GROMACS .gro file of C-alpha atoms in nm:
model
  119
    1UNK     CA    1   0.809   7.846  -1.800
    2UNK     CA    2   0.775   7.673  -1.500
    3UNK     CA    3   0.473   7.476  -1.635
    4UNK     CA    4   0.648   7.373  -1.920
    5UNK     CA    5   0.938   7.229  -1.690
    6UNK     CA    6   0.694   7.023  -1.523
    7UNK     CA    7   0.556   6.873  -1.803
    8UNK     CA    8   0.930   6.762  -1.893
    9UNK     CA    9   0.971   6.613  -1.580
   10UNK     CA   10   0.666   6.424  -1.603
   11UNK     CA   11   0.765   6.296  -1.914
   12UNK     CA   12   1.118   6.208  -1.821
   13UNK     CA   13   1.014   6.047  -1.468
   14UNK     CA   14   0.719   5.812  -1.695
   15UNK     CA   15   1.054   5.758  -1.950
   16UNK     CA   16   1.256   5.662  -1.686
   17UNK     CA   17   1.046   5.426  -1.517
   18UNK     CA   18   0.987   5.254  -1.859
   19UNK     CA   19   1.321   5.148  -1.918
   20UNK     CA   20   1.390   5.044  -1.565
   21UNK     CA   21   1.083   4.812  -1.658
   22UNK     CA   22   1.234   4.725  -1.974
   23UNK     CA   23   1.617   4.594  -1.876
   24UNK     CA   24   1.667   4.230  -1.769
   25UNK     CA   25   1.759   4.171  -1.445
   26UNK     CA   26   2.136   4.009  -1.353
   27UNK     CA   27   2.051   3.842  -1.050
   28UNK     CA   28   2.278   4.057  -0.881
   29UNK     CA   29   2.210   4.292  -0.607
   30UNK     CA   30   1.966   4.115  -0.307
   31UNK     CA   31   1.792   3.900  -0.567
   32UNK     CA   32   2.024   3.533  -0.453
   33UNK     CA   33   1.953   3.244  -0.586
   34UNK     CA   34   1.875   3.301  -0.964
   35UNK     CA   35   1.894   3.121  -1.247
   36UNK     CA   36   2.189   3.012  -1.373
   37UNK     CA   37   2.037   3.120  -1.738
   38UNK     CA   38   1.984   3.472  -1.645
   39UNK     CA   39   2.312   3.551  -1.495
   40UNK     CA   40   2.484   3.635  -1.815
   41UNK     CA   41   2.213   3.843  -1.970
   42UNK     CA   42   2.234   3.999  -2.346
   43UNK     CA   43   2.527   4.244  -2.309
   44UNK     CA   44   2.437   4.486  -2.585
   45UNK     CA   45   2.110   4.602  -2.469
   46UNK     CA   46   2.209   4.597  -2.114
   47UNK     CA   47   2.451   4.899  -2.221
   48UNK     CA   48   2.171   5.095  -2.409
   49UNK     CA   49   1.921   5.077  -2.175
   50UNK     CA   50   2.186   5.128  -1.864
   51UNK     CA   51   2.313   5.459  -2.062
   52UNK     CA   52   1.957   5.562  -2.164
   53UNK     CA   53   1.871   5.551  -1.785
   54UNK     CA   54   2.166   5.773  -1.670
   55UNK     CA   55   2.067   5.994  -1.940
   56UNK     CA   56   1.723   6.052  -1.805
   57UNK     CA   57   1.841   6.059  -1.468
   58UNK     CA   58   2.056   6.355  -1.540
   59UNK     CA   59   1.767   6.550  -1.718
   60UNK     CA   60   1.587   6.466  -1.430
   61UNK     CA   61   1.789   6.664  -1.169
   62UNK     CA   62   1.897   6.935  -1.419
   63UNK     CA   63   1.528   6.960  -1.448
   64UNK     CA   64   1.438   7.023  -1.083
   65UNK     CA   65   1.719   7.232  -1.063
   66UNK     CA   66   1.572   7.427  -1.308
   67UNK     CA   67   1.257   7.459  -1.198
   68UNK     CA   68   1.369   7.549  -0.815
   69UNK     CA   69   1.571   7.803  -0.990
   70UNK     CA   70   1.304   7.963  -1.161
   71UNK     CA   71   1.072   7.898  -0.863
   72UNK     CA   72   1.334   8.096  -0.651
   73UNK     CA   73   1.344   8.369  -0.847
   74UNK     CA   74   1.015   8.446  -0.908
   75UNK     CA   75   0.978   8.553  -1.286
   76UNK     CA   76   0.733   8.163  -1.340
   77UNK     CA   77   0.496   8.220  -0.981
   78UNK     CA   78   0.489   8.597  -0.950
   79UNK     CA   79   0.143   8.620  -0.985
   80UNK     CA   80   0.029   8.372  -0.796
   81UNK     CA   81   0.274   8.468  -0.501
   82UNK     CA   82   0.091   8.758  -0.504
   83UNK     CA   83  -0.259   8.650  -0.457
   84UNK     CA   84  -0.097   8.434  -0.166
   85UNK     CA   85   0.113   8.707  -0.013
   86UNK     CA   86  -0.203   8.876  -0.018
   87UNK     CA   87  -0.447   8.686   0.154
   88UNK     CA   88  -0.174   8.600   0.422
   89UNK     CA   89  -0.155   8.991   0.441
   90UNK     CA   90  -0.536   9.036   0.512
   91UNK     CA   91  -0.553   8.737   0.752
   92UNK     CA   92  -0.288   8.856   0.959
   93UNK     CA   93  -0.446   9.179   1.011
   94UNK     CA   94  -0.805   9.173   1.101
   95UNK     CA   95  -0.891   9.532   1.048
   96UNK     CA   96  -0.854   9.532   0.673
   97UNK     CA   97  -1.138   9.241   0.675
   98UNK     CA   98  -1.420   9.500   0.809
   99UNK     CA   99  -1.366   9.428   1.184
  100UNK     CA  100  -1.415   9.789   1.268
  101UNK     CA  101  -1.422   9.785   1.589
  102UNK     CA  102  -1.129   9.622   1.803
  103UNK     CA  103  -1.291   9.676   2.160
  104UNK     CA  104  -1.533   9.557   2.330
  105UNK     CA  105  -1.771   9.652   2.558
  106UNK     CA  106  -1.707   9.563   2.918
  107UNK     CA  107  -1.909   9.257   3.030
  108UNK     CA  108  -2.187   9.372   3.298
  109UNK     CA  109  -2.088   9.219   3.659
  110UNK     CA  110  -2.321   8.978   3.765
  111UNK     CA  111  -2.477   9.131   4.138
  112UNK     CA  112  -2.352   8.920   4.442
  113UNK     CA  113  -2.629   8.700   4.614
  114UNK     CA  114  -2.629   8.867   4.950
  115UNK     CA  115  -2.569   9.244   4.774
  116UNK     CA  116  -2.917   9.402   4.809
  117UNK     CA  117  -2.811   9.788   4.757
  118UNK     CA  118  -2.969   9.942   4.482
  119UNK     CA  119  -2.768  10.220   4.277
   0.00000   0.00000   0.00000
């Protein structure tokens, strides 16, 4: 399920960008100093193209939403969670990786240069 939401919000985000890339621009906003021409741009397509990116913005966030709420609950990732939880489950405890043995032995002192007693 969760795949499948991706793949829609691929699509969606490509969608979206397309019509941004499609819509004259006013010459409003930062761009100053246009031409004179394209300050009164075709009004009719302006409005499809300006509704048609709202639209895809919405699906967009209902989209994510949907996905975090699937994420969040678990019933898309569960196996993979698992496989994760897991190996963060064997990492934090090194006994269940075949480290036997916790302790070691002590380390041997090294015999003082002026110590010439035998034991």
């Amino acid at each position: 399920m969760v795949t499948f939401l991706i793949i829609l919000l691929i699509i969606f985000c490509i969608a979206l960008g397309g019509f941004v890339l499609i819509q004259n621009p006013k010459g409003g906003g930062l761009a100053t100093g246009g031409s004179g021409s394209n300050m009164f741009g075709v009004q009719r397509t302006g409005d499809v193209l300006e509704k048609g990116t709202w639209v895809l913005l919405t699906l967009i966030v209902v989209c994510s939403l949907a996905i975090t709420t699937v994420g969040k609950s678990g019933s898309g990732a569960s196996a993979g969670a698992s496989k994760i939880d897991d190996k963060i489950s064997k990492q934090a405890n090194p006994s269940i990786l075949g480290g036997g043995n916790k302790t070691a032995p002590p380390a041997a002192t090294p015999a003082k240069a002026g110590d010439t007693t035998k034991k």
